[in-house]
Amino acid sequence: MADTSVKDPQVKKAEPLFGKAERKLLVDPLNDNNPITVQVLGICSALAVTSLVYPSVVMAVSVIFVTAFANLFTSILRNYIPKQVRMIVQLVIIASLVTMVELTLRYLNYPIYKQLSVYIGLIITNCIVMGRLEAFAMANKPWRSFIDGIGNGLGYGVILIMVGIVREIFGKGSLFAGSPIELKIIGATDAYMIDTTQSVLFGWYANNNLMVLPAAAMFLIGIFIWIQRSYNQKLVDVS
Amino acid sequence: MEFLNVFIKAAFIENLVLAYFLGMCSYLAVSKTVKTAFGLGLAVIFVLGITMPINWLISEYLLSENGLLGIDLTFLRFILFIAVIASMVQLVEMVVEKFSPGLYAALGIFLPLITVNCAILGGSLFMVSREYNLTESVAFGLGGGFGWFLAIIAIAAIREKIRYSNVPPALRGLGMAFILTGLMGIAFMSLMGIDPAVFTAAK
């Protein structure tokens, strides 16, 4: 709930456009209706990029952009799309947006583009985008759909970045590696904040290679779900 | 013999689900019972095996600079690939419905779901980025589909059994499925040491 206070200035500025319902659309996906841990959407392209924080952030931003604008355009066109071909129309909208993201990223930051490789393209089949188009944008007005897209993209991004932070600190001992604000936290040279060869307290520490493996992302999300559901009893799976 | 090589690599060593997390949504959503998992797995093998060579032909002869049009159209790749996949799924659905109503009833709603299965598009994109040729891309399609099939059958069987165990309530269902997939991923990593050339060298 801490981040709602940060968003308050925006809320006041756009009072008629941004009421209670809109705020709910934005905040709900962060916890109660999180796309990854509750709706189980969009895990496909997410987990493989989270071994470092910086690619996760890039991925999250790309997904927020695509969900928001795909929702907006689909919602604008919703009354003109015949029901039988709606999947193809939606896919074309998403694919064009993703192509834009891909080309922009290739121009702006080629190393990250190489690192994310096919996963940028896989935003097309990211179930979050498709799922929100089907469930929300086809039945709601453009502005609300846009907010819903941003909210769901954020909910996805938050999980992605949380997994990324845990995996990078414990796997590599750094934070934001590859970005301009790289932090070296713990490691075996004096370039790191905690130098394990010098430090008395952390002399035993070594990077956990399990965290670099893709499987660690599965464990972490499993644990996040466990924590979230222990606090939020109504999400518990009864079956 | 690179057919067998690529097949084994795609099915076991670089399993689409357990090493790349592709097709995770349907993998988690449809793995509650073995029976439905079986149907979806078959459909995935089918569609991957068909779309992969078609997408290969498209990217080789239509989109590349040395292709028939002579212009570099690679920026259209996503749109064309997803269009091929969506229309192939539709076509497969109609053909199966016409010629084999039994199989159609078994696959049911899973066929249209496959359009948004990341494993299919991911397979095509991997094929492009790894520069496979036509035979290799068929092998990669079938092998990748088979690997996906194996993974979903395995998790479905485990989830059927784990229902009788005493899992903490908050971890039940989804949380457990994630952790199981992680464990399976680690188990599959032990296959990484296999050199696929071993299978072909003897010939």
Coordinates of N, CA, C and O in Angstrom, one line a residue, chain A residues 36-38 40-48 84 87-88 91-92 95-96 98-99 102-103 106 113 117-122 124-128 130 167 210 213-219 221-223 225-227 229-230 233 236-239, chain B residues 18-29 32 74-79 82-83 86-87 90 112-113 115-123 125-126 129 159 163 168-183 185-186 189:
Chain A
I36 N 1.0 -12.8 -12.3 CA 1.8 -14.0 -12.2 C 1.4 -14.9 -11.1 O 1.1 -16.1 -11.3
T37 N 1.3 -14.3 -9.9 CA 1.1 -15.3 -8.7 C -0.4 -15.6 -8.5 O -0.7 -16.6 -7.9
V38 N -1.3 -14.9 -9.1 CA -2.7 -15.2 -8.9 C -3.4 -15.7 -10.2 O -4.0 -16.7 -10.3
V40 N -1.8 -16.6 -12.9 CA -0.9 -17.5 -13.6 C -0.8 -17.2 -15.0 O -1.0 -18.0 -15.9
L41 N -0.6 -15.9 -15.4 CA -0.4 -15.5 -16.8 C 1.0 -15.0 -17.0 O 1.6 -14.4 -16.1
G42 N 1.5 -15.2 -18.1 CA 2.8 -14.5 -18.5 C 4.0 -15.0 -17.8 O 5.0 -14.3 -17.7
I43 N 4.0 -16.3 -17.4 CA 5.2 -16.8 -16.8 C 6.2 -17.2 -17.9 O 7.4 -17.2 -17.7
C44 N 5.6 -17.5 -19.0 CA 6.4 -18.1 -20.1 C 7.7 -17.3 -20.4 O 8.8 -17.8 -20.2
S45 N 7.5 -16.0 -20.7 CA 8.7 -15.3 -21.2 C 9.4 -14.6 -20.0 O 10.4 -14.0 -20.2
A46 N 8.9 -14.8 -18.8 CA 9.4 -14.0 -17.7 C 10.6 -14.6 -17.0 O 11.6 -13.9 -16.8
L47 N 10.6 -15.9 -16.8 CA 11.5 -16.4 -15.8 C 13.0 -16.5 -16.3 O 13.9 -16.3 -15.6
A48 N 13.1 -16.7 -17.6 CA 14.5 -16.9 -18.1 C 15.3 -15.6 -18.1 O 16.5 -15.6 -18.2
Q84 N -15.4 -13.7 -34.9 CA -14.7 -14.9 -35.3 C -13.2 -14.6 -35.6 O -12.4 -15.5 -35.4
M87 N -9.1 -13.1 -32.5 CA -7.8 -13.5 -32.1 C -6.7 -13.0 -33.0 O -5.7 -12.5 -32.6
I88 N -7.0 -13.1 -34.3 CA -6.0 -12.7 -35.3 C -5.8 -11.2 -35.2 O -4.6 -10.7 -35.3
L91 N -3.8 -10.4 -32.2 CA -2.4 -10.8 -32.4 C -1.6 -9.8 -33.3 O -0.5 -9.5 -33.1
V92 N -2.3 -9.3 -34.3 CA -1.6 -8.4 -35.2 C -1.3 -7.1 -34.4 O -0.2 -6.5 -34.6
A95 N 1.6 -7.9 -32.1 CA 2.8 -8.2 -32.8 C 3.4 -6.9 -33.4 O 4.6 -6.7 -33.3
S96 N 2.6 -5.9 -33.8 CA 3.1 -4.7 -34.3 C 3.8 -3.9 -33.2 O 4.9 -3.4 -33.3
V98 N 5.0 -5.2 -30.4 CA 6.3 -5.8 -30.0 C 7.4 -5.6 -31.0 O 8.6 -5.4 -30.6
T99 N 7.0 -5.5 -32.3 CA 8.1 -5.2 -33.3 C 8.6 -3.8 -33.0 O 9.9 -3.6 -33.1
E102 N 11.0 -4.1 -30.1 CA 12.2 -4.8 -30.5 C 13.2 -3.9 -31.3 O 14.3 -3.8 -31.0
L103 N 12.6 -3.2 -32.3 CA 13.5 -2.3 -33.1 C 14.0 -1.2 -32.2 O 15.2 -0.8 -32.3
R106 N 16.8 -2.5 -30.0 CA 18.0 -2.9 -30.8 C 18.8 -1.6 -31.1 O 20.0 -1.6 -31.1
Y113 N 19.6 -6.1 -25.8 CA 18.8 -6.8 -26.9 C 19.3 -8.2 -27.1 O 18.5 -9.1 -27.3
S117 N 17.3 -11.7 -26.3 CA 17.1 -12.5 -27.5 C 15.6 -12.8 -27.8 O 14.9 -11.8 -28.0
V118 N 15.2 -14.0 -27.8 CA 13.9 -14.3 -28.3 C 12.8 -13.9 -27.3 O 11.6 -13.8 -27.6
Y119 N 13.2 -13.6 -26.1 CA 12.2 -13.3 -25.1 C 11.4 -12.0 -25.3 O 10.3 -11.9 -24.9
I120 N 12.0 -11.1 -26.0 CA 11.3 -9.9 -26.4 C 10.2 -10.3 -27.4 O 9.0 -9.9 -27.2
G121 N 10.5 -11.1 -28.4 CA 9.5 -11.5 -29.3 C 8.4 -12.3 -28.7 O 7.3 -12.3 -29.1
L122 N 8.8 -13.0 -27.6 CA 7.8 -13.8 -26.9 C 6.8 -13.0 -26.1 O 5.8 -13.6 -25.6
I124 N 4.7 -11.3 -27.5 CA 3.5 -11.5 -28.3 C 2.6 -12.6 -27.7 O 1.4 -12.4 -27.6
T125 N 3.3 -13.7 -27.3 CA 2.4 -14.8 -26.8 C 2.4 -14.8 -25.3 O 2.0 -15.7 -24.7
N126 N 2.8 -13.7 -24.7 CA 2.7 -13.5 -23.3 C 1.2 -13.5 -22.9 O 0.5 -12.6 -23.4
C127 N 0.8 -14.5 -22.1 CA -0.6 -14.6 -21.9 C -1.2 -13.4 -21.2 O -2.4 -13.2 -21.3
I128 N -0.4 -12.6 -20.5 CA -0.9 -11.4 -19.8 C -1.6 -10.5 -20.9 O -2.7 -10.1 -20.7
M130 N -2.6 -11.1 -24.0 CA -3.8 -11.7 -24.6 C -4.9 -11.8 -23.6 O -6.1 -11.5 -23.9
R167 N 17.9 -13.1 -7.1 CA 18.8 -14.0 -7.9 C 20.1 -13.3 -8.1 O 21.2 -13.9 -8.1
L210 N 23.2 -21.9 -7.5 CA 21.8 -22.4 -7.8 C 21.0 -21.2 -8.3 O 20.1 -21.4 -9.1
L213 N 20.9 -20.6 -12.0 CA 20.1 -21.6 -12.8 C 18.7 -21.1 -12.9 O 18.1 -20.5 -12.1
P214 N 18.1 -21.5 -14.1 CA 16.7 -21.1 -14.3 C 15.8 -21.7 -13.2 O 14.8 -21.0 -12.9
A215 N 16.1 -22.8 -12.7 CA 15.2 -23.5 -11.7 C 15.0 -22.6 -10.5 O 14.0 -22.6 -9.9
A216 N 16.0 -21.8 -10.2 CA 15.9 -20.9 -9.0 C 14.7 -20.0 -9.1 O 14.0 -19.7 -8.1
A217 N 14.4 -19.5 -10.4 CA 13.3 -18.6 -10.6 C 12.0 -19.3 -10.2 O 11.1 -18.7 -9.6
M218 N 11.9 -20.6 -10.5 CA 10.7 -21.3 -10.2 C 10.6 -21.4 -8.7 O 9.5 -21.2 -8.1
F219 N 11.7 -21.8 -8.0 CA 11.6 -21.9 -6.5 C 11.1 -20.5 -5.9 O 10.3 -20.5 -5.0
I221 N 9.5 -18.0 -7.2 CA 8.1 -17.6 -7.4 C 7.2 -18.5 -6.6 O 6.2 -18.0 -6.0
G222 N 7.6 -19.8 -6.5 CA 6.8 -20.7 -5.6 C 6.8 -20.2 -4.2 O 5.7 -20.1 -3.5
I223 N 8.0 -19.7 -3.7 CA 8.0 -19.2 -2.3 C 7.2 -17.8 -2.2 O 6.5 -17.6 -1.2
I225 N 4.6 -17.0 -3.9 CA 3.2 -17.4 -3.8 C 2.8 -17.9 -2.4 O 1.8 -17.6 -1.9
W226 N 3.7 -18.7 -1.9 CA 3.5 -19.2 -0.5 C 3.4 -18.1 0.5 O 2.4 -18.0 1.3
I227 N 4.3 -17.1 0.4 CA 4.2 -16.0 1.4 C 2.9 -15.2 1.1 O 2.2 -14.9 2.1
R229 N 0.1 -16.0 -0.1 CA -1.1 -16.7 0.2 C -1.2 -17.0 1.7 O -2.3 -17.1 2.3
S230 N -0.1 -17.0 2.4 CA -0.2 -17.1 3.9 C -0.8 -15.8 4.5 O -1.4 -15.9 5.5
Q233 N -5.5 -15.0 2.8 CA -6.1 -16.4 2.9 C -7.1 -16.6 1.8 O -7.3 -17.8 1.4
V236 N -6.0 -18.8 -1.3 CA -5.6 -20.2 -1.1 C -6.4 -21.1 -2.0 O -7.6 -21.0 -2.1
D237 N -5.7 -22.0 -2.7 CA -6.2 -23.0 -3.6 C -7.0 -24.1 -2.9 O -6.3 -24.8 -2.1
V238 N -8.3 -24.2 -3.1 CA -9.0 -25.1 -2.2 C -9.0 -26.5 -2.9 O -9.2 -27.5 -2.2
S239 N -8.8 -26.6 -4.2 CA -8.9 -27.9 -4.8 C -7.9 -29.0 -4.3 O -6.8 -28.6 -4.1
Chain B
L18 N 11.6 -27.0 -19.3 CA 12.4 -27.1 -18.1 C 13.7 -26.3 -18.2 O 14.3 -26.0 -17.2
A19 N 14.1 -26.0 -19.4 CA 15.3 -25.2 -19.6 C 15.0 -23.7 -20.0 O 15.8 -22.8 -19.6
Y20 N 14.0 -23.5 -20.8 CA 13.7 -22.2 -21.3 C 12.4 -21.6 -20.8 O 12.0 -20.5 -21.1
F21 N 11.6 -22.4 -20.0 CA 10.3 -21.9 -19.5 C 9.4 -21.4 -20.6 O 8.7 -20.4 -20.4
L22 N 9.3 -22.1 -21.7 CA 8.4 -21.7 -22.7 C 7.1 -22.5 -22.6 O 7.1 -23.7 -22.2
G23 N 6.0 -21.9 -22.9 CA 4.7 -22.6 -22.8 C 4.3 -22.9 -21.4 O 3.5 -23.8 -21.1
M24 N 4.8 -22.0 -20.5 CA 4.5 -22.2 -19.1 C 3.0 -22.0 -18.7 O 2.5 -22.7 -17.8
C25 N 2.4 -21.1 -19.3 CA 1.0 -20.8 -18.9 C 0.1 -22.0 -19.1 O -0.5 -22.5 -18.1
S26 N 0.1 -22.6 -20.3 CA -0.8 -23.8 -20.5 C -0.2 -25.0 -19.7 O -1.0 -25.8 -19.2
Y27 N 1.1 -25.0 -19.5 CA 1.8 -26.1 -18.8 C 1.2 -26.1 -17.3 O 0.9 -27.2 -16.8
L28 N 1.1 -25.0 -16.7 CA 0.6 -24.9 -15.3 C -0.9 -25.1 -15.3 O -1.4 -25.7 -14.4
A29 N -1.6 -24.5 -16.3 CA -3.0 -24.5 -16.2 C -3.7 -25.8 -16.5 O -4.7 -26.1 -16.0
K32 N -3.5 -30.5 -14.4 CA -4.1 -31.0 -13.2 C -4.4 -32.5 -13.3 O -4.3 -33.2 -12.3
T74 N 13.0 -8.6 -42.5 CA 12.9 -9.4 -41.2 C 12.1 -8.7 -40.1 O 11.7 -9.3 -39.2
F75 N 11.8 -7.4 -40.3 CA 11.0 -6.7 -39.2 C 9.6 -7.2 -39.3 O 8.9 -7.0 -38.3
L76 N 9.2 -7.9 -40.3 CA 7.8 -8.4 -40.4 C 7.7 -9.8 -39.8 O 6.7 -10.5 -39.8
R77 N 8.9 -10.3 -39.2 CA 9.0 -11.7 -38.8 C 7.9 -12.0 -37.8 O 7.2 -13.0 -37.9
F78 N 7.8 -11.2 -36.7 CA 6.8 -11.5 -35.6 C 5.4 -11.7 -36.2 O 4.7 -12.6 -35.9
I79 N 5.0 -10.7 -37.0 CA 3.6 -10.7 -37.5 C 3.4 -11.9 -38.3 O 2.3 -12.6 -38.2
I82 N 3.4 -15.3 -36.2 CA 2.2 -15.5 -35.4 C 1.0 -15.7 -36.3 O 0.1 -16.5 -36.0
A83 N 0.9 -15.1 -37.5 CA -0.2 -15.3 -38.4 C -0.2 -16.7 -38.9 O -1.2 -17.4 -38.9
A86 N -1.3 -18.9 -36.0 CA -2.8 -18.8 -35.7 C -3.5 -19.5 -36.8 O -4.5 -20.3 -36.6
S87 N -3.1 -19.3 -38.1 CA -3.9 -19.9 -39.2 C -3.7 -21.4 -39.2 O -4.6 -22.2 -39.5
Q90 N -5.8 -23.0 -36.7 CA -7.2 -23.1 -37.2 C -7.4 -24.2 -38.2 O -8.4 -25.0 -38.1
P112 N -7.3 -24.5 -29.9 CA -7.1 -23.0 -30.0 C -6.2 -22.4 -29.0 O -5.6 -21.4 -29.3
L113 N -6.1 -23.0 -27.9 CA -5.2 -22.5 -26.8 C -3.8 -22.4 -27.3 O -3.0 -21.6 -26.8
T115 N -2.4 -21.5 -29.9 CA -1.9 -20.3 -30.6 C -1.1 -19.4 -29.7 O -0.1 -18.8 -30.1
V116 N -1.6 -19.3 -28.4 CA -0.8 -18.4 -27.5 C 0.1 -19.2 -26.6 O 0.5 -18.7 -25.6
N117 N 0.5 -20.4 -27.0 CA 1.5 -21.1 -26.3 C 2.9 -20.6 -26.7 O 3.2 -20.8 -27.9
C118 N 3.6 -20.1 -25.8 CA 4.9 -19.5 -26.1 C 5.8 -20.5 -26.7 O 6.8 -20.1 -27.5
A119 N 5.7 -21.8 -26.4 CA 6.6 -22.7 -26.9 C 6.6 -22.8 -28.5 O 7.6 -23.0 -29.1
I120 N 5.4 -22.5 -29.1 CA 5.4 -22.6 -30.5 C 6.1 -21.4 -31.2 O 7.0 -21.6 -32.0
L121 N 5.8 -20.2 -30.8 CA 6.5 -19.0 -31.3 C 7.9 -19.1 -30.9 O 8.8 -18.8 -31.7
G122 N 8.2 -19.4 -29.6 CA 9.6 -19.5 -29.2 C 10.4 -20.5 -30.0 O 11.5 -20.2 -30.4
G123 N 9.8 -21.6 -30.3 CA 10.5 -22.6 -31.2 C 10.9 -21.9 -32.5 O 12.1 -22.0 -32.9
L125 N 11.3 -18.8 -33.2 CA 12.3 -17.7 -33.0 C 13.7 -18.3 -32.7 O 14.7 -17.8 -33.2
F126 N 13.7 -19.4 -31.9 CA 15.0 -20.1 -31.7 C 15.6 -20.6 -33.0 O 16.8 -20.5 -33.2
S129 N 17.2 -17.8 -34.7 CA 18.4 -17.3 -34.1 C 19.5 -18.3 -34.2 O 20.7 -18.0 -34.1
R159 N 1.4 -34.1 -9.9 CA 0.3 -33.3 -9.2 C -0.9 -34.2 -8.8 O -1.5 -33.9 -7.8
R163 N -1.7 -34.7 -4.5 CA -3.0 -34.3 -3.9 C -3.2 -35.0 -2.6 O -4.0 -34.6 -1.7
P168 N 1.4 -27.6 3.0 CA 0.9 -26.5 3.7 C -0.2 -25.8 2.8 O 0.0 -25.7 1.6
P169 N -1.3 -25.4 3.4 CA -2.4 -24.9 2.6 C -2.0 -23.8 1.6 O -2.5 -23.7 0.5
A170 N -1.2 -22.8 2.1 CA -0.8 -21.7 1.2 C 0.0 -22.1 0.0 O 0.1 -21.4 -1.0
L171 N 0.6 -23.3 0.1 CA 1.5 -23.7 -0.9 C 0.8 -24.7 -1.9 O 1.3 -25.0 -3.0
R172 N -0.4 -25.1 -1.5 CA -1.2 -26.1 -2.3 C -1.4 -25.6 -3.7 O -1.7 -24.4 -3.9
G173 N -1.4 -26.5 -4.7 CA -1.8 -26.1 -6.0 C -0.6 -25.4 -6.7 O 0.4 -26.0 -7.0
L174 N -0.8 -24.1 -7.0 CA 0.1 -23.4 -7.8 C 1.5 -23.3 -7.3 O 2.5 -23.6 -8.0
G175 N 1.6 -22.9 -6.0 CA 3.0 -22.8 -5.4 C 3.8 -24.1 -5.5 O 4.9 -24.1 -5.9
M176 N 3.1 -25.2 -5.2 CA 3.8 -26.5 -5.3 C 4.1 -26.8 -6.7 O 5.2 -27.3 -7.0
A177 N 3.3 -26.5 -7.7 CA 3.6 -26.7 -9.1 C 4.9 -26.0 -9.5 O 5.7 -26.6 -10.2
F178 N 5.0 -24.8 -9.0 CA 6.3 -24.0 -9.4 C 7.5 -24.7 -8.8 O 8.5 -24.9 -9.5
I179 N 7.4 -25.1 -7.5 CA 8.6 -25.7 -6.9 C 8.9 -27.1 -7.5 O 10.1 -27.4 -7.8
L180 N 7.8 -27.8 -7.9 CA 8.1 -29.1 -8.6 C 8.7 -28.9 -9.9 O 9.7 -29.6 -10.3
T181 N 8.3 -27.9 -10.6 CA 8.9 -27.6 -11.9 C 10.4 -27.3 -11.8 O 11.2 -27.7 -12.6
G182 N 10.7 -26.5 -10.7 CA 12.1 -26.2 -10.5 C 12.9 -27.4 -10.2 O 14.0 -27.6 -10.8
L183 N 12.4 -28.3 -9.4 CA 13.1 -29.6 -9.1 C 13.3 -30.4 -10.4 O 14.3 -30.9 -10.6
G185 N 13.4 -29.2 -13.4 CA 14.4 -28.6 -14.2 C 15.8 -29.0 -13.8 O 16.7 -29.2 -14.6
I186 N 16.0 -29.0 -12.4 CA 17.4 -29.4 -12.0 C 17.6 -30.9 -12.4 O 18.7 -31.2 -12.8
M189 N 18.7 -31.1 -15.8 CA 20.0 -30.6 -16.1 C 21.1 -31.7 -16.1 O 22.1 -31.5 -16.7

